[in-house]
Amino acid sequence: MNKDLAFYYLADKPEHLPTVAAWYYKEWCEQSGRYSLAELTEKLEKSLSKSELPVNIVALENDELVAAAELKIREMEAYPQYEHWLGGVYVAPEARGKQLATALVSYLLDKAKMANIETLYLQTEHLQGGLYCELGFKPLFETESKGYQVLVMSKEL
């Protein structure tokens, strides 16, 4: 791993919240209308925690924000039996191709294990699973979520 890459709770680096909110809005909300930027910012502000889910993690490379992700509870209302989720995995476009998503997800997997989470779920629009297959997530099923076809995956921790 890049020695200049460090992970932090967003709660410890709240100055990065506007950028993370803008990333998430542009990637997942702008076209769908799911949240406005203000609503998404407020949602992130309410989740500035280090101990209660949702927990947001940011990655800084040479003190520059390059990626973000979160651990959260019951991301998909249609599947309440699936409790713990990995979500919001985002790498800034200019930082892509450097294995940052792999490092960030691996870090979050370790955090989930330390929190005694037994199974972690995620949804991805990449229906082959991509990076998540490489990290040991197994496909469960495809479904529609907020207007997108997604693959739901799980990993036993």
C-alpha positions as a printed Julia matrix, in Angstrom:
157×3 Matrix{Float64}:
   0.0     0.0     0.0
   1.09    3.54   -0.67
   2.83    4.82    2.45
   1.39    8.27    1.78
  -2.18    6.9     1.93
  -4.04    7.27    5.23
  -7.59    6.52    6.32
  -9.69    8.63    8.69
 -13.19    8.81   10.01
 -15.02   11.61    8.24
 -15.97   12.64   11.79
 -12.27   13.46   12.34
 -11.93   15.28    9.01
 -15.28   17.11    8.66
 -13.71   19.72    6.39
 -13.94   17.05    3.66
 -17.69   16.56    4.06
 -18.67   19.05    1.31
 -16.43   17.28   -1.21
 -17.69   13.81   -0.27
 -21.28   15.06   -0.5
 -20.58   16.55   -3.94
 -18.98   13.29   -5.12
 -21.92   11.2    -3.91
 -24.45   13.63   -5.33
 -22.84   13.68   -8.77
 -22.31    9.89   -8.86
 -25.59    8.6    -7.43
 -28.15   11.36   -6.97
 -27.92   14.04   -9.66
 -29.61   11.97  -12.39
 -31.9     9.92  -10.15
 -33.12   12.87   -8.08
 -32.88   10.64   -5.0
 -31.45   13.44   -2.86
 -30.61   17.07   -3.43
 -27.06   18.11   -2.64
 -28.34   19.87    0.51
 -30.21   16.74    1.65
 -27.19   14.56    1.03
 -24.93   16.98    2.9
 -27.35   16.97    5.85
 -27.49   13.16    5.79
 -23.68   12.98    5.95
 -23.58   15.57    8.74
 -25.96   13.42   10.8
 -23.71   10.4    10.33
 -20.45   11.92   11.56
 -19.73    9.07   13.94
 -16.81    6.86   14.84
 -18.79    4.23   16.73
 -22.39    4.04   15.46
 -23.33    3.09   11.92
 -23.3     4.68    9.46
 -19.57    5.34    9.67
 -17.9     7.23    6.85
 -14.22    6.76    6.06
 -12.09    9.0     3.87
  -8.75    8.24    2.26
  -6.1    10.94    1.99
  -3.01   10.6    -0.16
  -0.32   13.14    0.66
  -3.02   14.93    2.7
  -5.29   15.25   -0.36
  -8.76   13.7    -0.26
  -8.83   10.88   -2.84
 -11.59    8.45   -1.8
 -14.5     7.75    0.55
 -16.72    4.86    1.62
 -19.11    3.92    4.41
 -20.35    1.11    6.58
 -24.09    1.37    7.12
 -27.24   -0.4     8.26
 -29.91   -1.85    5.95
 -29.14   -0.01    2.74
 -31.93   -1.67    0.77
 -35.4    -1.41    2.3
 -36.58   -4.43    0.31
 -34.08   -6.66    2.13
 -34.25   -5.81    5.86
 -32.75   -9.2     6.73
 -29.41   -7.94    5.38
 -28.16   -5.73    8.17
 -24.62   -4.46    7.54
 -23.63   -2.88    4.25
 -20.58   -1.46    2.54
 -21.52    1.49    0.38
 -20.54    4.79   -1.13
 -17.19    3.49   -2.37
 -15.9     6.39   -4.45
 -12.45    7.28   -5.76
 -11.84   10.73   -7.2
 -11.44   10.5   -11.0
  -7.9    11.89  -10.93
  -6.86    9.24   -8.37
  -8.29    6.17  -10.13
  -6.14    3.3   -11.36
  -3.93    3.22   -8.25
  -5.69    0.44   -6.31
  -7.17    2.98   -3.87
 -10.61    1.34   -3.89
  -9.02   -2.0    -3.02
  -7.09   -0.44   -0.14
 -10.15    1.45    1.12
 -12.5    -1.55    0.96
  -9.87   -3.74    2.66
  -9.6    -1.17    5.44
 -13.38   -1.14    5.87
 -13.48   -4.95    5.94
 -11.0    -4.85    8.82
 -13.16   -2.23   10.6
 -16.24   -4.41   10.12
 -14.44   -7.45   11.55
 -13.32   -5.43   14.58
 -16.97   -4.42   15.08
 -17.92   -8.14   15.12
 -19.94   -7.85   11.92
 -20.35  -11.38   10.6
 -21.64  -10.69    7.08
 -21.25   -7.57    4.98
 -23.47   -6.82    1.98
 -23.15   -4.39   -0.9
 -24.85   -3.45   -4.12
 -23.01   -2.56   -7.28
 -24.05   -1.46  -10.75
 -21.12   -3.52  -12.08
 -23.07   -6.73  -12.65
 -19.94   -8.9   -12.9
 -18.88   -7.8    -9.4
 -15.48   -6.46  -10.45
 -13.29   -5.4    -7.56
 -15.67   -6.91   -5.03
 -15.24  -10.44   -6.44
 -11.49  -10.0    -6.14
 -11.98   -9.11   -2.45
 -14.04  -12.22   -1.74
 -17.61  -10.96   -2.08
 -20.02  -13.51   -3.55
 -22.92  -12.61   -5.85
 -26.36  -13.2    -4.31
 -28.8   -11.88   -6.93
 -29.55   -9.05   -9.34
 -32.39   -6.64   -8.65
 -33.61   -3.16   -9.5
 -32.69   -0.41   -7.05
 -33.71    3.21   -7.51
 -33.95    2.83  -11.27
 -30.71    0.88  -11.73
 -30.02   -2.82  -12.22
 -27.66   -3.86   -9.42
 -25.9    -6.95   -8.17
 -26.25   -7.63   -4.44
 -23.21   -9.37   -2.98
 -22.12  -10.61    0.44
 -18.96  -11.56    2.26
 -18.66  -13.62    5.42
 -16.14  -11.95    7.73
